[in-house]
Amino acid sequence: MAQGSRLRAWFGSSLVAAVMLAPLTLAQVAFDVASVKESKSLEDGGSLRYFPDGGVRAGNIALRGLIAIAHELQPYQLEGVPAWANAIRYDIEARPSPGAKQNEGSAMLQALLVERFAFKFHRETREIDGFALVRTNRDRLGPQLRDG
């Protein structure tokens, strides 16, 4: 294989998303109280914080970002999200029921997306293009490289 040659890679955690009109029923934990409002901020950046009691506070985050965070994905792993999901930003304040744990925050955020945005999704494996960095000579490295 020559240096910089193309290869096909399996991409195991893509999430194909669609915001639909019909709700999806999931047997998950849910927030006790949640407020989802369109953000009025003119700033570009946003923030999201999980609290030790399982609560979540998000400010000025696009729906696409919320989906990626809730499902622990990189933005490029998300396909099929409508254009408005990048344009409209939201502020979220969500408190869990007593006894919830911090590690349940993602699951509760997923349930909130289903409940408030009628979010539907499925996971699939896809083959994508990629590059491989390979040695041209098995016996030596380039002049500026060392074995790791």
XYZ file of C-alpha atoms in Angstrom:
148
model
C 0.000 0.000 0.000
C 1.521 3.341 -0.987
C 1.804 6.267 1.394
C -1.436 8.263 1.542
C -3.455 5.635 -0.307
C -7.229 5.628 0.109
C -8.967 2.973 2.109
C -12.511 2.076 2.983
C -13.303 2.186 6.692
C -16.295 0.870 8.595
C -18.032 3.529 10.540
C -19.782 1.862 13.439
C -21.697 4.558 15.262
C -23.478 6.737 12.826
C -26.891 7.981 13.801
C -29.432 8.801 11.148
C -31.875 11.266 12.583
C -35.185 12.712 11.621
C -37.456 15.057 13.457
C -40.930 13.655 12.847
C -44.439 14.480 13.927
C -45.174 11.190 15.688
C -43.545 10.611 19.093
C -41.280 7.641 19.715
C -41.921 5.674 22.876
C -38.786 4.755 24.814
C -38.630 3.015 28.153
C -36.074 5.349 29.713
C -35.600 7.563 32.690
C -36.959 11.076 32.285
C -36.542 14.491 33.859
C -39.041 15.414 36.544
C -39.296 19.017 35.268
C -37.847 20.468 32.069
C -38.016 23.823 30.329
C -37.099 24.078 26.637
C -37.165 27.566 25.136
C -35.855 29.081 21.942
C -32.709 31.034 22.810
C -32.769 34.795 22.360
C -28.966 35.076 22.587
C -27.121 36.610 19.652
C -23.859 34.868 20.605
C -22.396 32.111 18.422
C -21.308 29.641 21.113
C -23.344 27.601 23.528
C -22.839 25.531 26.641
C -24.175 22.370 28.222
C -23.570 21.123 31.737
C -24.572 17.918 33.515
C -25.012 18.301 37.274
C -24.190 15.671 39.935
C -27.890 15.104 40.639
C -28.513 14.254 36.947
C -29.825 17.689 35.971
C -28.918 19.448 32.741
C -28.526 23.115 31.855
C -27.928 24.081 28.229
C -27.674 27.554 26.821
C -27.826 28.655 23.196
C -27.330 25.182 21.673
C -28.676 24.034 18.300
C -30.820 20.902 18.237
C -28.175 19.128 16.159
C -25.641 19.753 18.940
C -28.063 18.492 21.585
C -28.619 15.294 19.596
C -24.871 14.725 19.196
C -24.230 15.336 22.911
C -27.142 13.188 24.103
C -26.062 10.246 21.934
C -22.324 10.819 22.524
C -21.535 11.303 18.838
C -19.245 13.518 16.823
C -21.138 15.990 14.613
C -20.032 14.233 11.396
C -21.663 11.011 12.632
C -25.115 12.563 12.442
C -27.039 12.454 9.167
C -30.525 13.397 8.055
C -31.066 16.278 10.469
C -33.191 19.071 8.946
C -31.519 22.432 8.226
C -33.560 24.274 10.849
C -32.005 22.050 13.545
C -28.697 23.870 12.926
C -30.216 27.338 12.802
C -32.528 27.464 15.829
C -30.822 27.436 19.234
C -32.367 26.440 22.539
C -31.997 27.036 26.275
C -32.779 24.007 28.442
C -33.160 23.755 32.195
C -34.005 20.232 33.352
C -34.211 18.782 36.847
C -34.318 15.051 37.497
C -36.568 13.230 39.895
C -35.070 12.541 43.332
C -32.618 9.656 43.328
C -31.438 10.144 39.741
C -27.722 9.715 39.044
C -25.356 11.893 37.024
C -24.660 9.078 34.564
C -28.380 9.035 33.651
C -28.162 12.583 32.266
C -27.574 11.472 28.667
C -30.465 8.997 28.771
C -32.766 11.647 30.236
C -31.650 14.157 27.576
C -32.418 11.563 24.885
C -35.900 11.077 26.363
C -36.402 14.869 26.452
C -35.517 15.113 22.724
C -38.094 12.422 21.944
C -40.754 14.061 24.103
C -40.328 17.709 23.094
C -39.109 17.429 19.498
C -40.707 14.087 18.503
C -37.165 12.971 17.652
C -36.819 9.613 15.845
C -33.584 7.877 14.941
C -31.845 4.650 14.101
C -28.223 3.567 14.229
C -26.486 2.026 11.273
C -23.030 0.990 10.137
C -21.736 2.689 7.014
C -18.678 2.323 4.854
C -16.850 5.615 4.376
C -13.708 6.811 2.597
C -10.593 7.417 4.641
C -6.802 7.541 4.430
C -4.122 5.246 5.829
C -0.704 6.475 6.903
C 1.667 3.623 6.073
C 5.432 3.136 5.845
C 6.928 3.062 2.368
C 9.942 1.149 3.663
C 9.430 -1.415 6.426
C 13.046 -1.160 7.662
C 13.387 2.573 8.267
C 11.368 5.653 9.125
C 11.527 9.103 7.571
C 14.352 11.473 8.664
C 12.228 13.311 11.289
C 10.353 10.258 12.667
C 11.052 7.970 15.657
C 9.495 4.719 16.793
C 6.789 5.348 19.416
